[in-house]
PDB file of C-alpha atoms in Angstrom:
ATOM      1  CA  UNK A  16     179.250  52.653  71.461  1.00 45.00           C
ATOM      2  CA  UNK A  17     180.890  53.275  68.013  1.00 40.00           C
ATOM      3  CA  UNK A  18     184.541  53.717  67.682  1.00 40.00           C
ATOM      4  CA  UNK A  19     186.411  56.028  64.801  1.00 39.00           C
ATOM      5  CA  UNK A  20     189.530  56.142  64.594  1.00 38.00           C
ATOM      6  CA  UNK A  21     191.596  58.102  61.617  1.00 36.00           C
ATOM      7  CA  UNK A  22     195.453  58.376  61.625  1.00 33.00           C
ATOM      8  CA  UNK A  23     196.266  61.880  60.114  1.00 31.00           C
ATOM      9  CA  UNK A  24     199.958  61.380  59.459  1.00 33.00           C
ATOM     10  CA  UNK A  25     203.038  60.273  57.889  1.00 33.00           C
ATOM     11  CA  UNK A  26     204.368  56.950  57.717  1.00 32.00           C
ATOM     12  CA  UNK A  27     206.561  55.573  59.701  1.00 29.00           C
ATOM     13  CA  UNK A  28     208.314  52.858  61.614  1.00 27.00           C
ATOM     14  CA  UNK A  29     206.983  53.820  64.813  1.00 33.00           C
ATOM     15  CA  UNK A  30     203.848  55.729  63.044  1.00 34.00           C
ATOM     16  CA  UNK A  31     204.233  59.037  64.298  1.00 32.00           C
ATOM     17  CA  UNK A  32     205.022  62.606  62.982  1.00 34.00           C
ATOM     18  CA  UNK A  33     205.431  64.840  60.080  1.00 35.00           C
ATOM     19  CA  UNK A  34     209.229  64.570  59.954  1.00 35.00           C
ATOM     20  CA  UNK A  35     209.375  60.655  60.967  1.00 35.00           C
ATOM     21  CA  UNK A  36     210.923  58.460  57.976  1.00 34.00           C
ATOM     22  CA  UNK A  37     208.477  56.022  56.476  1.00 32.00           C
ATOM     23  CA  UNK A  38     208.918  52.277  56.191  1.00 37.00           C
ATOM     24  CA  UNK A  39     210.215  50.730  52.926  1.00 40.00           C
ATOM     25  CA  UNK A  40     208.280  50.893  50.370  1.00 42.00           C
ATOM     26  CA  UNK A  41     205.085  52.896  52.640  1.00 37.00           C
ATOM     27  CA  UNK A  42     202.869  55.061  50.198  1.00 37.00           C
ATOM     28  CA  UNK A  43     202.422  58.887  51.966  1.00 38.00           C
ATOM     29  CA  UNK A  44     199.214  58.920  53.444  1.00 36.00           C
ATOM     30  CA  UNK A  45     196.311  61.677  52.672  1.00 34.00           C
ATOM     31  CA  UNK A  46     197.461  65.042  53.884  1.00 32.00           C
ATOM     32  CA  UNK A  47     195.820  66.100  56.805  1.00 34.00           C
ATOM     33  CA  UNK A  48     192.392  68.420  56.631  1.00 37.00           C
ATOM     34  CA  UNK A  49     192.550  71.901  56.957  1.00 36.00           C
ATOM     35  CA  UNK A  50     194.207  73.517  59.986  1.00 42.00           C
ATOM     36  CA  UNK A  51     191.948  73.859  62.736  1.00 68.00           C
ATOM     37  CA  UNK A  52     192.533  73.525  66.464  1.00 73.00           C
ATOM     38  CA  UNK A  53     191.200  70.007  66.419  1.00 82.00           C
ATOM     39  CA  UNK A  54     193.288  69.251  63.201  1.00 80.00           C
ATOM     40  CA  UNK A  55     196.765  70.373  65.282  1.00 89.00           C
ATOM     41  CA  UNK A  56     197.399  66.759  65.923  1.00 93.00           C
ATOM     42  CA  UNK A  57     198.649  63.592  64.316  1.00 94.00           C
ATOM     43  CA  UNK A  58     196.364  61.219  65.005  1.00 95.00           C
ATOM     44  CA  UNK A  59     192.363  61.758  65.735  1.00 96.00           C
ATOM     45  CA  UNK A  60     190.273  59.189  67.876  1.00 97.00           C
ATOM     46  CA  UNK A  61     186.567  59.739  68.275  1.00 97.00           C
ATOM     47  CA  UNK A  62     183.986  57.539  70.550  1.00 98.00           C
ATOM     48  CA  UNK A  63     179.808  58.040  70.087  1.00 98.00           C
ATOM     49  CA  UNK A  64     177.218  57.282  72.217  1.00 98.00           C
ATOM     50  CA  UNK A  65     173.867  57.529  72.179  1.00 98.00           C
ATOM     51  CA  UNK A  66     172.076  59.401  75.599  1.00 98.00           C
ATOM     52  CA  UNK A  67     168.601  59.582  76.068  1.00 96.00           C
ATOM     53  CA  UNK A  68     168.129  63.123  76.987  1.00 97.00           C
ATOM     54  CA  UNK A  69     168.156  66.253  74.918  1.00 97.00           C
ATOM     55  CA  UNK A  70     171.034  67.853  73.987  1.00 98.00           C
ATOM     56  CA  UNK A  71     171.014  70.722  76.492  1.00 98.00           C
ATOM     57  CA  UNK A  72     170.405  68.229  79.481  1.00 98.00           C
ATOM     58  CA  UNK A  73     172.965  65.848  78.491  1.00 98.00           C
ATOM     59  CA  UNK A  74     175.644  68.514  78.081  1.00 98.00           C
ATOM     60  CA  UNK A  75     174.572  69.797  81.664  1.00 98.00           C
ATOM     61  CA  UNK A  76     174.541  65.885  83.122  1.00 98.00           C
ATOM     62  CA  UNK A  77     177.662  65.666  81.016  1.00 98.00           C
ATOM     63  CA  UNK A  78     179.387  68.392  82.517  1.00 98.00           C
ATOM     64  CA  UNK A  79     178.458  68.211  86.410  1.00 97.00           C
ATOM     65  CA  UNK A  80     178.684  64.432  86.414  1.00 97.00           C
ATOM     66  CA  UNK A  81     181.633  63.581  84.119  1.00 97.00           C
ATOM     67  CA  UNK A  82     183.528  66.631  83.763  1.00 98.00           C
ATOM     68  CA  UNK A  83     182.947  67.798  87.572  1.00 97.00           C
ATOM     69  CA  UNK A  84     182.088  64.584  89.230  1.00 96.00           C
ATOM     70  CA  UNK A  85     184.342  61.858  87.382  1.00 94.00           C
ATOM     71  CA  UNK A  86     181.436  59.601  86.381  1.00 94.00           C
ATOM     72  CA  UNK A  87     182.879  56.967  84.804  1.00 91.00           C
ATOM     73  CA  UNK A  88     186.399  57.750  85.657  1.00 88.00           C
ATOM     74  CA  UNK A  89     187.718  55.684  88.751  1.00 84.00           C
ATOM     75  CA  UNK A  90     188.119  55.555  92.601  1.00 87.00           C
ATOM     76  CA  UNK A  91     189.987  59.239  92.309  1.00 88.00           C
ATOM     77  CA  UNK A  92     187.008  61.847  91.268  1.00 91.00           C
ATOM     78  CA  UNK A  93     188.788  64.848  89.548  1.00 96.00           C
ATOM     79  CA  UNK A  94     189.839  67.872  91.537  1.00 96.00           C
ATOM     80  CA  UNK A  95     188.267  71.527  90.393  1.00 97.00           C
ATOM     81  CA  UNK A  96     191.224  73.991  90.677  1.00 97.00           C
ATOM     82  CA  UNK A  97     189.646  76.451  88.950  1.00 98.00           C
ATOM     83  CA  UNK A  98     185.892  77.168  88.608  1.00 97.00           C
ATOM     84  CA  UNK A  99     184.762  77.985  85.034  1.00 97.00           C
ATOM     85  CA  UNK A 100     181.630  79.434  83.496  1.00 98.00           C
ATOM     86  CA  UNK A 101     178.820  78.214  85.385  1.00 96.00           C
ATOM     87  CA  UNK A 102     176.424  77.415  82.195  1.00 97.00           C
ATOM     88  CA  UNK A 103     179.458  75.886  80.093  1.00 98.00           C
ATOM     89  CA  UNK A 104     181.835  75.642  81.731  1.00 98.00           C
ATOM     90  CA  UNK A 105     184.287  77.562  80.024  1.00 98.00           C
ATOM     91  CA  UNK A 106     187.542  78.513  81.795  1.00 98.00           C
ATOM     92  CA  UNK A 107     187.592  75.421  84.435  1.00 98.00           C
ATOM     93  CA  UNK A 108     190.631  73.691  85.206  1.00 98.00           C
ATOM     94  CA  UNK A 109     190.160  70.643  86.496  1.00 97.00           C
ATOM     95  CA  UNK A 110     193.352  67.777  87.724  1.00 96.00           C
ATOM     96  CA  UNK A 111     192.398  64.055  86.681  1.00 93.00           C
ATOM     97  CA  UNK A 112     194.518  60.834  87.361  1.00 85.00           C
ATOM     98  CA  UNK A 113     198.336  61.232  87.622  1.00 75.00           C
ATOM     99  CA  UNK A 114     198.031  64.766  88.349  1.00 90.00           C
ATOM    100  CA  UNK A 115     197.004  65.700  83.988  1.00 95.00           C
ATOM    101  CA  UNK A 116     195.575  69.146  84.381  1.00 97.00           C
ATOM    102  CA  UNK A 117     192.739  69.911  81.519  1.00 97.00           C
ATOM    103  CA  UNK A 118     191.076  73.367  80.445  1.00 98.00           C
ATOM    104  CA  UNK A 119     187.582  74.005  79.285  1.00 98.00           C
ATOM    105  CA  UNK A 120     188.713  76.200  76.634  1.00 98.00           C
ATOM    106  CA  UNK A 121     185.596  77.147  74.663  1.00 97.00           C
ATOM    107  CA  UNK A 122     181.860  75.259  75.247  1.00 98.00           C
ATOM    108  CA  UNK A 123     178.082  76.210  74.439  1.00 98.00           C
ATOM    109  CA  UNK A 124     175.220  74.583  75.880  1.00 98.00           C
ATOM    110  CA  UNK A 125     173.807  72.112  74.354  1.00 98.00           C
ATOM    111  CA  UNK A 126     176.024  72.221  71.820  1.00 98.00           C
ATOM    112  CA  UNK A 127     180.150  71.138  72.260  1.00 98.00           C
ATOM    113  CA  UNK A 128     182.455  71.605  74.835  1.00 98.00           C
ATOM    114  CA  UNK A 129     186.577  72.128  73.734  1.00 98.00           C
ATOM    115  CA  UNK A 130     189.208  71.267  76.023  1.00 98.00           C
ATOM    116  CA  UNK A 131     193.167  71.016  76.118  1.00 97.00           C
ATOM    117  CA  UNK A 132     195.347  68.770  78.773  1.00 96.00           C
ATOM    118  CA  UNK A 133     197.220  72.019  80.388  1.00 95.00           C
ATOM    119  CA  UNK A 134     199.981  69.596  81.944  1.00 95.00           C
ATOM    120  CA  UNK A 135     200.768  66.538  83.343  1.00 93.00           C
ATOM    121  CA  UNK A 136     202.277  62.978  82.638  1.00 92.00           C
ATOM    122  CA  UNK A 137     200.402  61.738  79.366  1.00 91.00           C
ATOM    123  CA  UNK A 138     202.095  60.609  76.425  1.00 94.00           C
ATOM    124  CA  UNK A 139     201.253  62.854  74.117  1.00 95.00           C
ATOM    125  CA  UNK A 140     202.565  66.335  72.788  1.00 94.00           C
ATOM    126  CA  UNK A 141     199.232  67.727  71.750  1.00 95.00           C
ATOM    127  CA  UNK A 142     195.734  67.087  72.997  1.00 96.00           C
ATOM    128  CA  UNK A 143     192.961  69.060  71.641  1.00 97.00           C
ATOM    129  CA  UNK A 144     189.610  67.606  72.836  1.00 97.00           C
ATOM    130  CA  UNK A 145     185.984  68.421  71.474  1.00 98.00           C
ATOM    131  CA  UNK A 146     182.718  66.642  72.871  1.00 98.00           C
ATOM    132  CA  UNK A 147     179.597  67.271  70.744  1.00 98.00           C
ATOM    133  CA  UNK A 148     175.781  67.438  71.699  1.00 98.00           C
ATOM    134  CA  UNK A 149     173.582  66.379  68.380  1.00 98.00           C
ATOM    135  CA  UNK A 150     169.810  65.754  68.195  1.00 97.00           C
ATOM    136  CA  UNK A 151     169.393  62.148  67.793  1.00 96.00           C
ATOM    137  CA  UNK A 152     166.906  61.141  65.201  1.00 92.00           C
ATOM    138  CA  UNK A 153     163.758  59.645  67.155  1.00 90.00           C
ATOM    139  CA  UNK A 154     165.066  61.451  70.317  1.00 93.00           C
ATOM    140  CA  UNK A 155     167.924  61.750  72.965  1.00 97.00           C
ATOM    141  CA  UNK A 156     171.299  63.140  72.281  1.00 98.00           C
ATOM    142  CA  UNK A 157     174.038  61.776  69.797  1.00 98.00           C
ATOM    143  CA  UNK A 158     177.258  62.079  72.072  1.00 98.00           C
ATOM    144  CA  UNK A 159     180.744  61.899  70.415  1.00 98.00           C
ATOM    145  CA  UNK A 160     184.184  62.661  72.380  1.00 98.00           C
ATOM    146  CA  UNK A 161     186.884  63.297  70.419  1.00 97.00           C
ATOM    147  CA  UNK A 162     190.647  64.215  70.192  1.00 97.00           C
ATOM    148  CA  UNK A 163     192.999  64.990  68.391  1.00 97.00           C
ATOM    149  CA  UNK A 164     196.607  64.074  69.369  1.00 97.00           C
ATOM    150  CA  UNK A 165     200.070  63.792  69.360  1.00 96.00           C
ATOM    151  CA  UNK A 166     201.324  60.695  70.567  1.00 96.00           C
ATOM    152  CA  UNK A 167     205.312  60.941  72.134  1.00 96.00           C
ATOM    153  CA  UNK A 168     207.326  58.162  70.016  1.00 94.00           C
ATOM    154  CA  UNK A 169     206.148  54.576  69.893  1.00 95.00           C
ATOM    155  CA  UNK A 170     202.958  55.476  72.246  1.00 96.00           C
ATOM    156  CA  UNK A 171     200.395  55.238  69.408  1.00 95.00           C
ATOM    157  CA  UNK A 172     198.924  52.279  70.488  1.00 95.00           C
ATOM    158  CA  UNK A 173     199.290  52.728  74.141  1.00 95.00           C
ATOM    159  CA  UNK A 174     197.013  56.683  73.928  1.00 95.00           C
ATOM    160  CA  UNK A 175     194.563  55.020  71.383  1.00 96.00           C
ATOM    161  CA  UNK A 176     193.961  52.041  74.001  1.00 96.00           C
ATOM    162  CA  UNK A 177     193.638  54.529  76.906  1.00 94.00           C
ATOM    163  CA  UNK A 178     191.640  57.293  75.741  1.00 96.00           C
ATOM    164  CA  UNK A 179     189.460  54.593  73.517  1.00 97.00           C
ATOM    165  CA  UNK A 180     189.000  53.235  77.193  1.00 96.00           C
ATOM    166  CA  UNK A 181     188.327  55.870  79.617  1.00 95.00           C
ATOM    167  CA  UNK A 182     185.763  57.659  76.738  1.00 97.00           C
ATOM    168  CA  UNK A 183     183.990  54.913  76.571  1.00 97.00           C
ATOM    169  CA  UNK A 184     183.698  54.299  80.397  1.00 96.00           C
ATOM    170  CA  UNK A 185     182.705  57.842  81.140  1.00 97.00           C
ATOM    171  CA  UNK A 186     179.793  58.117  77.994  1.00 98.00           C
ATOM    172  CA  UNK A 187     178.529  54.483  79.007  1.00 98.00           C
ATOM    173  CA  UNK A 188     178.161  55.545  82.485  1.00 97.00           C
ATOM    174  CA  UNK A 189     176.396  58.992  81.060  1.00 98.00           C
ATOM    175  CA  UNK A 190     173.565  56.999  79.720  1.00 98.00           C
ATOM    176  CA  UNK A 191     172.936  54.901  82.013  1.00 97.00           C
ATOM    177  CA  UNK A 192     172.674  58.179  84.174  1.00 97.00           C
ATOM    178  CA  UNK A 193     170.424  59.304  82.393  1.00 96.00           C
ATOM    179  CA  UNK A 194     168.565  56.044  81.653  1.00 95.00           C
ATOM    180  CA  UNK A 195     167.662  55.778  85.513  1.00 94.00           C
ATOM    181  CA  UNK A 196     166.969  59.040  85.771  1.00 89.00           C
ATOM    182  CA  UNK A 197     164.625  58.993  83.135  1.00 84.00           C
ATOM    183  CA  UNK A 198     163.148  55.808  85.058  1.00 84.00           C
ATOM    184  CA  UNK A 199     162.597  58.110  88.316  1.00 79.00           C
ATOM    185  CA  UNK A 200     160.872  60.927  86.710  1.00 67.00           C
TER     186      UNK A 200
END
């Protein structure tokens, strides 16, 4: 698993936000890329993995096993309150953890899947998440889940260590999914 991680903000004591002030001294960092819905946050973290299954069957194992099932995720398996798209996905509403509801809000098969925490107790006042499906060179899928947040004040650290965390669970547990799978067949 590779990790990225790229703060897209302003300086400051407690590292968060546009309008926070910025430590003695602090240069201004880079301004922030072009405005997009995965660019509406301050902070971006990304985690890759490689699967080794195609892209259209490892955003299908993705989807019924992490996104449906809670591979990788815990005792508590998420609850569905809202069916989506059969093929993508698109429209479900699903309740994870301390009762965080997310939205599929836009996927294609094979391709990405874009989602948005509706509600719920996380530290954050944005989270715009995008998982992407890319041919691997040689084979198998090139998986990377990534967000783009807002972290509530002095909570940087604490949403980078979590999210870091539970992505990296839920792909490791993917592949080796799909390893043994690929072991059966």
């Amino acid at each position: 698993v590779r990790l990225l991680s790229e703060a897209w903000r302003e300086g400051s004591t407690c590292g968060f936000g546009p309008g926070a002030r910025r430590a003695p001294g602090a240069s201004p960092s880079p301004p922030p890329p072009p405005s997009g819905a995965m660019d509406g946050g301050t902070k971006r973290i990304a985690v890759e993995q490689a699967v080794a299954v195609d892209p259209e069957r490892c955003f299908d194992m993705w989807l019924s096993e992490v996104w449906i099932g809670g591979l990788g995720q815990g005792p508590i398996p998420p609850t569905i309150l809202k069916e989506g798209d059969a093929a993508t996905g698109a429209g479900n509403i699903r309740r994870v953890g301390f009762c965080i509801q997310e939205e599929i809000l836009e996927a294609k098969r094979g391709e990405f899947s874009e989602y948005r925490i509706k509600s719920g107790p996380f530290p954050v006042s944005y989270h715009r998440g995008r998982v992407t499906f890319q041919a691997a060179e040689g084979g198998g899928t090139l998986v990377t889940w990534a967000v783009s947040i807002t972290p509530l004040r002095c909570t940087e650290l604490l949403n980078e260590l979590i999210i870091k965390g539970v992505f990296r669970s839920m792909l490791r547990s993917l592949a080796a999914s799909a390893a043994a799978k690929a072991k059966v067949s």
